[in-house]
mmCIF file of C-alpha atoms in Angstrom:
data_model
loop_
_atom_site.group_PDB
_atom_site.id
_atom_site.type_symbol
_atom_site.label_atom_id
_atom_site.label_comp_id
_atom_site.label_asym_id
_atom_site.label_seq_id
_atom_site.Cartn_x
_atom_site.Cartn_y
_atom_site.Cartn_z
ATOM 1 C CA MET Q 836 -11.407 7.129 50.349
ATOM 2 C CA LEU Q 837 -8.430 5.713 49.499
ATOM 3 C CA ASN Q 838 -10.041 2.358 48.516
ATOM 4 C CA ILE Q 839 -12.570 4.435 46.892
ATOM 5 C CA ILE Q 840 -10.277 6.127 44.721
ATOM 6 C CA MET Q 841 -7.743 2.594 43.975
ATOM 7 C CA ASN Q 842 -10.848 1.246 42.858
ATOM 8 C CA PHE Q 843 -11.659 3.883 40.496
ATOM 9 C CA ILE Q 844 -8.202 4.017 39.208
ATOM 10 C CA LYS Q 845 -8.393 -0.040 39.217
ATOM 11 C CA HIS Q 846 -11.930 0.181 36.692
ATOM 12 C CA ILE Q 847 -10.308 3.084 34.748
ATOM 13 C CA GLY Q 848 -6.917 0.747 34.004
ATOM 14 C CA LEU Q 849 -9.332 -2.166 32.758
ATOM 15 C CA PHE Q 850 -11.335 0.233 30.469
ATOM 16 C CA LEU Q 851 -8.371 1.464 29.160
ATOM 17 C CA LEU Q 852 -6.699 -2.331 28.715
ATOM 18 C CA CYS Q 853 -10.505 -3.133 27.249
ATOM 19 C CA LEU Q 854 -10.086 -0.756 24.773
ATOM 20 C CA SER Q 855 -6.128 -1.100 23.892
ATOM 21 C CA ILE Q 856 -7.331 -4.939 23.127
ATOM 22 C CA SER Q 857 -10.058 -3.874 20.586
ATOM 23 C CA ALA Q 858 -8.143 -1.623 19.177
ATOM 24 C CA PHE Q 859 -5.241 -4.175 18.870
ATOM 25 C CA SER Q 860 -7.848 -6.817 17.492
ATOM 26 C CA GLN Q 861 -9.335 -4.102 15.324
ATOM 27 C CA ALA Q 862 -5.538 -3.117 13.320
ATOM 28 C CA THR Q 863 -5.081 -7.066 12.716
ATOM 29 C CA ASN Q 864 -8.333 -7.226 11.105
ATOM 30 C CA VAL Q 865 -6.316 -4.840 8.206
ATOM 31 C CA ILE Q 866 -5.652 -6.916 5.432
ATOM 32 C CA GLU Q 867 -2.939 -5.858 3.382
ATOM 33 C CA LEU Q 868 -2.569 -5.516 -1.107
ATOM 34 C CA THR Q 869 0.190 -4.957 -2.715
ATOM 35 C CA ALA Q 870 -0.162 -2.250 -5.502
ATOM 36 C CA GLY Q 871 2.532 -0.381 -7.835
ATOM 37 C CA LEU Q 872 4.669 2.447 -6.796
ATOM 38 C CA SER Q 873 2.328 5.585 -7.964
ATOM 39 C CA LYS Q 874 1.286 6.451 -11.196
ATOM 40 C CA PRO Q 875 -0.848 8.620 -10.839
ATOM 41 C CA PRO Q 876 -4.358 8.468 -11.414
ATOM 42 C CA PHE Q 877 -4.308 5.103 -10.420
ATOM 43 C CA VAL Q 878 -1.918 5.170 -7.525
ATOM 44 C CA ILE Q 879 -0.648 8.382 -5.685
ATOM 45 C CA GLU Q 880 1.291 7.574 -2.591
ATOM 46 C CA ASN Q 881 2.182 9.036 0.744
ATOM 47 C CA ASP Q 882 -1.499 11.010 0.085
ATOM 48 C CA ALA Q 883 -3.877 9.496 2.287
ATOM 49 C CA GLN Q 884 -6.801 12.306 1.441
ATOM 50 C CA ASN Q 885 -6.014 11.551 -2.973
ATOM 51 C CA PRO Q 886 -4.698 8.567 -3.102
ATOM 52 C CA GLY Q 887 -5.364 7.466 -6.418
ATOM 53 C CA ILE Q 888 -8.863 5.255 -8.137
ATOM 54 C CA GLN Q 889 -7.520 2.196 -7.639
ATOM 55 C CA LEU Q 890 -7.222 2.712 -3.773
ATOM 56 C CA ASP Q 891 -9.682 4.636 -3.301
ATOM 57 C CA LEU Q 892 -11.851 1.860 -5.425
ATOM 58 C CA ILE Q 893 -10.277 -1.057 -2.867
ATOM 59 C CA LYS Q 894 -10.922 1.277 0.083
ATOM 60 C CA ALA Q 895 -14.437 1.816 -1.237
ATOM 61 C CA ILE Q 896 -15.591 -1.877 -2.169
ATOM 62 C CA PHE Q 897 -14.162 -3.480 1.436
ATOM 63 C CA ALA Q 898 -15.674 -0.752 3.551
ATOM 64 C CA GLU Q 899 -18.967 -1.734 2.175
ATOM 65 C CA GLU Q 900 -17.859 -5.499 3.951
ATOM 66 C CA ASN Q 901 -17.174 -3.074 6.764
ATOM 67 C CA GLN Q 902 -13.525 -4.518 6.047
ATOM 68 C CA ALA Q 903 -10.174 -2.004 6.834
ATOM 69 C CA VAL Q 904 -7.238 -2.070 4.243
ATOM 70 C CA GLY Q 905 -3.801 -1.331 4.001
ATOM 71 C CA PHE Q 906 -1.832 -1.144 1.109
ATOM 72 C CA LEU Q 907 2.081 -2.455 0.478
ATOM 73 C CA HIS Q 908 3.911 0.227 -2.759
ATOM 74 C CA VAL Q 909 6.488 -2.214 -4.460
ATOM 75 C CA PRO Q 910 7.538 -2.219 -8.509
ATOM 76 C CA LEU Q 911 4.907 -3.890 -10.253
ATOM 77 C CA ALA Q 912 7.006 -6.608 -11.331
ATOM 78 C CA ARG Q 913 7.682 -7.374 -7.181
ATOM 79 C CA SER Q 914 3.630 -7.976 -6.990
ATOM 80 C CA PHE Q 915 3.936 -10.989 -8.865
ATOM 81 C CA THR Q 916 6.455 -12.320 -6.207
ATOM 82 C CA SER Q 917 4.696 -11.146 -4.136
ATOM 83 C CA ILE Q 918 1.455 -13.185 -4.490
ATOM 84 C CA ASP Q 919 3.492 -16.685 -5.091
ATOM 85 C CA ARG Q 920 5.863 -16.559 -2.198
ATOM 86 C CA TRP Q 921 2.116 -14.723 0.267
ATOM 87 C CA HIS Q 922 4.387 -11.797 1.513
ATOM 88 C CA SER Q 923 0.739 -9.939 1.328
ATOM 89 C CA ASP Q 924 -3.189 -10.673 1.133
ATOM 90 C CA GLY Q 925 -3.252 -10.136 -2.842
ATOM 91 C CA THR Q 926 -2.380 -7.341 -5.195
ATOM 92 C CA ILE Q 927 -4.118 -5.026 -7.005
ATOM 93 C CA THR Q 928 -3.768 -5.039 -10.296
ATOM 94 C CA LEU Q 929 -3.648 -8.261 -12.266
ATOM 95 C CA PRO Q 930 -4.490 -9.092 -16.232
ATOM 96 C CA SER Q 931 -8.248 -10.390 -15.963
ATOM 97 C CA ASP Q 932 -7.640 -13.431 -17.437
ATOM 98 C CA TYR Q 933 -5.170 -14.550 -14.584
ATOM 99 C CA GLN Q 934 -4.497 -17.490 -13.081
ATOM 100 C CA HIS Q 935 -2.821 -19.117 -10.720
ATOM 101 C CA GLU Q 936 -3.279 -22.654 -8.897
ATOM 102 C CA ASN Q 937 -2.892 -20.252 -5.388
ATOM 103 C CA VAL Q 938 -4.781 -17.542 -6.283
ATOM 104 C CA PHE Q 939 -8.342 -16.857 -6.259
ATOM 105 C CA VAL Q 940 -8.655 -13.471 -9.316
ATOM 106 C CA SER Q 941 -11.236 -10.986 -8.628
ATOM 107 C CA GLU Q 942 -14.017 -9.202 -11.318
ATOM 108 C CA PRO Q 943 -12.563 -6.389 -13.602
ATOM 109 C CA TYR Q 944 -12.920 -3.167 -11.416
ATOM 110 C CA ILE Q 945 -10.655 -0.796 -13.226
ATOM 111 C CA SER Q 946 -9.068 -0.208 -16.985
ATOM 112 C CA TYR Q 947 -6.454 1.250 -18.773
ATOM 113 C CA GLN Q 948 -5.890 2.653 -21.854
ATOM 114 C CA ASN Q 949 -2.578 2.053 -23.235
ATOM 115 C CA ILE Q 950 -0.519 4.393 -25.616
ATOM 116 C CA ILE Q 951 2.445 5.014 -27.868
ATOM 117 C CA VAL Q 952 3.700 8.163 -28.053
ATOM 118 C CA THR Q 953 6.835 9.787 -29.117
ATOM 119 C CA LEU Q 954 7.953 13.098 -30.286
ATOM 120 C CA LYS Q 955 6.990 15.358 -33.055
ATOM 121 C CA GLU Q 956 10.197 16.554 -33.457
ATOM 122 C CA ASP Q 957 11.098 12.849 -34.116
ATOM 123 C CA ASN Q 958 9.168 12.599 -36.894
ATOM 124 C CA LEU Q 959 8.031 8.529 -36.484
ATOM 125 C CA SER Q 960 5.551 7.077 -38.377
ATOM 126 C CA ILE Q 961 3.758 4.329 -36.298
ATOM 127 C CA ASN Q 962 0.845 2.445 -37.239
ATOM 128 C CA THR Q 963 1.923 -1.275 -36.380
ATOM 129 C CA PHE Q 964 3.714 -3.371 -33.792
ATOM 130 C CA ALA Q 965 6.598 -4.127 -36.967
ATOM 131 C CA ASP Q 966 6.805 0.289 -36.699
ATOM 132 C CA LEU Q 967 9.216 0.074 -33.102
ATOM 133 C CA LYS Q 968 11.798 -2.174 -34.942
ATOM 134 C CA GLY Q 969 15.046 -0.083 -34.818
ATOM 135 C CA LYS Q 970 13.487 2.293 -32.469
ATOM 136 C CA LYS Q 971 14.453 3.289 -28.603
ATOM 137 C CA ILE Q 972 11.599 1.700 -26.170
ATOM 138 C CA ILE Q 973 11.310 3.230 -22.502
ATOM 139 C CA ALA Q 974 7.592 1.154 -20.888
ATOM 140 C CA PHE Q 975 6.167 0.560 -17.915
ATOM 141 C CA GLN Q 976 7.149 -2.275 -15.883
ATOM 142 C CA ALA Q 977 6.059 -5.973 -16.687
ATOM 143 C CA ALA Q 978 4.749 -4.229 -20.399
ATOM 144 C CA GLN Q 979 5.534 -7.874 -22.181
ATOM 145 C CA LYS Q 980 3.311 -9.805 -19.654
ATOM 146 C CA PHE Q 981 0.381 -6.832 -19.802
ATOM 147 C CA LEU Q 982 0.537 -6.306 -23.450
ATOM 148 C CA GLY Q 983 -0.024 -9.173 -25.080
ATOM 149 C CA ALA Q 984 2.415 -11.095 -27.192
ATOM 150 C CA GLU Q 985 2.287 -9.625 -30.448
ATOM 151 C CA PHE Q 986 3.985 -6.155 -28.245
ATOM 152 C CA ALA Q 987 6.598 -8.559 -26.745
ATOM 153 C CA HIS Q 988 7.902 -9.968 -30.111
ATOM 154 C CA ALA Q 989 8.092 -6.781 -32.324
ATOM 155 C CA VAL Q 990 9.850 -5.212 -29.135
ATOM 156 C CA LYS Q 991 12.498 -8.258 -29.776
ATOM 157 C CA GLU Q 992 13.446 -5.927 -32.707
ATOM 158 C CA ALA Q 993 14.167 -2.577 -30.686
ATOM 159 C CA ILE Q 994 17.612 -1.094 -30.878
ATOM 160 C CA ASP Q 995 17.003 -0.401 -26.878
ATOM 161 C CA TYR Q 996 13.973 -1.398 -25.049
ATOM 162 C CA GLN Q 997 13.771 -0.339 -21.007
ATOM 163 C CA GLU Q 998 10.843 -1.350 -18.482
ATOM 164 C CA VAL Q 999 11.442 1.448 -15.998
ATOM 165 C CA ALA Q 1000 9.358 0.995 -12.547
ATOM 166 C CA ASP Q 1001 8.473 4.946 -11.754
ATOM 167 C CA GLN Q 1002 6.069 6.080 -14.447
ATOM 168 C CA MET Q 1003 6.591 9.736 -13.776
ATOM 169 C CA ARG Q 1004 10.703 8.698 -15.118
ATOM 170 C CA GLN Q 1005 9.489 7.171 -18.305
ATOM 171 C CA ILE Q 1006 7.597 10.729 -19.121
ATOM 172 C CA GLN Q 1007 10.461 12.391 -18.642
ATOM 173 C CA MET Q 1008 13.179 10.097 -20.268
ATOM 174 C CA LEU Q 1009 10.671 11.113 -23.704
ATOM 175 C CA PHE Q 1010 10.664 14.838 -22.813
ATOM 176 C CA ALA Q 1011 14.653 15.018 -22.352
ATOM 177 C CA LYS Q 1012 15.371 13.023 -25.656
ATOM 178 C CA ARG Q 1013 16.695 9.771 -23.709
ATOM 179 C CA THR Q 1014 14.162 7.703 -25.930
ATOM 180 C CA GLN Q 1015 12.534 8.384 -28.463
ATOM 181 C CA VAL Q 1016 9.367 5.842 -27.589
ATOM 182 C CA LEU Q 1017 6.964 5.846 -24.659
ATOM 183 C CA VAL Q 1018 4.321 3.049 -24.173
ATOM 184 C CA LEU Q 1019 2.199 3.721 -20.729
ATOM 185 C CA ASP Q 1020 -1.154 5.015 -19.735
ATOM 186 C CA ILE Q 1021 -3.143 7.841 -21.453
ATOM 187 C CA SER Q 1022 -4.090 9.227 -18.073
ATOM 188 C CA ILE Q 1023 -0.811 8.605 -16.122
ATOM 189 C CA PHE Q 1024 0.398 10.847 -19.726
ATOM 190 C CA LYS Q 1025 -2.568 13.134 -19.245
ATOM 191 C CA HIS Q 1026 -2.346 13.639 -15.759
ATOM 192 C CA PHE Q 1027 1.213 14.240 -15.344
ATOM 193 C CA LEU Q 1028 1.214 17.261 -17.936
ATOM 194 C CA HIS Q 1029 -1.516 18.940 -16.672
ATOM 195 C CA LYS Q 1030 0.282 18.963 -13.462
ATOM 196 C CA ASN Q 1031 3.785 19.277 -14.731
ATOM 197 C CA VAL Q 1032 3.272 22.579 -16.832
ATOM 198 C CA GLY Q 1033 7.136 23.510 -17.363
ATOM 199 C CA LYS Q 1034 8.348 24.352 -20.574
ATOM 200 C CA GLU Q 1035 10.341 20.995 -21.059
ATOM 201 C CA TYR Q 1036 7.143 19.533 -21.491
ATOM 202 C CA MET Q 1037 5.743 21.551 -23.937
ATOM 203 C CA LYS Q 1038 7.371 19.714 -26.624
ATOM 204 C CA PRO Q 1039 4.427 18.190 -29.013
ATOM 205 C CA TYR Q 1040 4.031 14.880 -29.013
ATOM 206 C CA LYS Q 1041 1.660 12.292 -31.384
ATOM 207 C CA ILE Q 1042 0.043 10.204 -29.634
ATOM 208 C CA HIS Q 1043 -0.528 6.488 -31.645
ATOM 209 C CA GLN Q 1044 -3.364 4.371 -30.699
ATOM 210 C CA LEU Q 1045 -2.376 0.288 -31.423
ATOM 211 C CA PHE Q 1046 -3.650 -1.361 -27.921
ATOM 212 C CA MET Q 1047 -7.403 -1.990 -27.237
ATOM 213 C CA PRO Q 1048 -8.378 -0.876 -24.129
ATOM 214 C CA ARG Q 1049 -7.761 -3.787 -21.153
ATOM 215 C CA VAL Q 1050 -9.523 -4.622 -18.634
ATOM 216 C CA TYR Q 1051 -7.198 -5.861 -14.275
ATOM 217 C CA ALA Q 1052 -9.160 -7.824 -11.684
ATOM 218 C CA ALA Q 1053 -6.904 -7.765 -7.885
ATOM 219 C CA GLY Q 1054 -6.287 -11.023 -6.729
ATOM 220 C CA PHE Q 1055 -6.297 -12.971 -3.034
ATOM 221 C CA LYS Q 1056 -4.549 -15.835 -1.230
ATOM 222 C CA ASN Q 1057 -8.248 -16.818 -0.310
ATOM 223 C CA LYS Q 1058 -11.686 -17.310 -1.521
ATOM 224 C CA GLN Q 1059 -13.454 -15.256 0.769
ATOM 225 C CA ARG Q 1060 -11.308 -11.967 0.374
ATOM 226 C CA ARG Q 1061 -12.118 -12.286 -3.003
ATOM 227 C CA ASP Q 1062 -15.567 -12.917 -2.798
ATOM 228 C CA GLN Q 1063 -16.182 -9.936 -0.689
ATOM 229 C CA PHE Q 1064 -14.141 -7.619 -3.121
ATOM 230 C CA ASN Q 1065 -16.531 -8.998 -5.940
ATOM 231 C CA ARG Q 1066 -19.625 -7.985 -3.072
ATOM 232 C CA GLY Q 1067 -18.499 -4.576 -2.352
ATOM 233 C CA LEU Q 1068 -17.853 -3.894 -6.027
ATOM 234 C CA LYS Q 1069 -21.565 -4.755 -7.607
ATOM 235 C CA LYS Q 1070 -22.680 -2.522 -4.674
ATOM 236 C CA ILE Q 1071 -20.143 0.589 -5.069
ATOM 237 C CA LYS Q 1072 -21.496 0.556 -8.744
ATOM 238 C CA ALA Q 1073 -24.698 0.015 -7.819
ATOM 239 C CA ASN Q 1074 -25.104 3.081 -5.271
ATOM 240 C CA GLY Q 1075 -22.816 5.132 -7.480
ATOM 241 C CA ILE Q 1076 -19.688 5.669 -5.622
ATOM 242 C CA TYR Q 1077 -17.387 3.444 -8.367
ATOM 243 C CA GLN Q 1078 -18.980 6.541 -10.670
ATOM 244 C CA LYS Q 1079 -17.380 8.863 -8.519
ATOM 245 C CA ILE Q 1080 -14.086 8.009 -7.301
ATOM 246 C CA LEU Q 1081 -13.117 7.576 -11.039
ATOM 247 C CA ASP Q 1082 -14.842 11.058 -12.036
ATOM 248 C CA LYS Q 1083 -12.827 12.263 -8.415
ATOM 249 C CA TYR Q 1084 -9.288 11.771 -11.022
ATOM 250 C CA LEU Q 1085 -9.997 11.806 -14.755
ATOM 251 C CA LEU Q 1086 -9.385 14.897 -16.995
#
């Protein structure tokens, strides 16, 4: 009887060990991508059910390829550094025309529509980039890299220009009159106002449309991951998952 019990325990132990090894193998097969800090609706930290458009899209893309993916949240500017030093397997937001000898850039998968926002009470006329001269400006981190040479040149004439990693703080600074000009994506701006209904955010504002929509891609350490991404992206566009994710978040 004792031998039977010992054999049973032995087999149970071996079974649990196999399970542990299997789980470890699966866990180590997770690829890690750098993502920016929270910028709802695109990236939402600490919300497993609703992690944002980009994270949901990327998870769905790699699910089509039976590949698990995790995200490391860092300021946007550090995403470029992380790619260069290979602290991750890739990054989720790169200009679609980004070029680097060690980076495999995916097909574009997400679009941003950047805008300029001012408070109506400031009565600012901004019809060209030259009108930014002499203004106090808050933009998202790495805006000069993403928004083109004309914008980068114009902000050099600003009386004060800052790039802020926390995009929620950007919006707060505009309504607190700590800046005159806000540069960010229109969906991020609308999402913030939808979620924050306090009277401090009820001041009338103006939207100035100077930017064309810009598409962004993901970048990977190796070609295999890039190709997986492109295949998965094609699949979720064909089966309707891509549009369902957009509809889930966009107001």
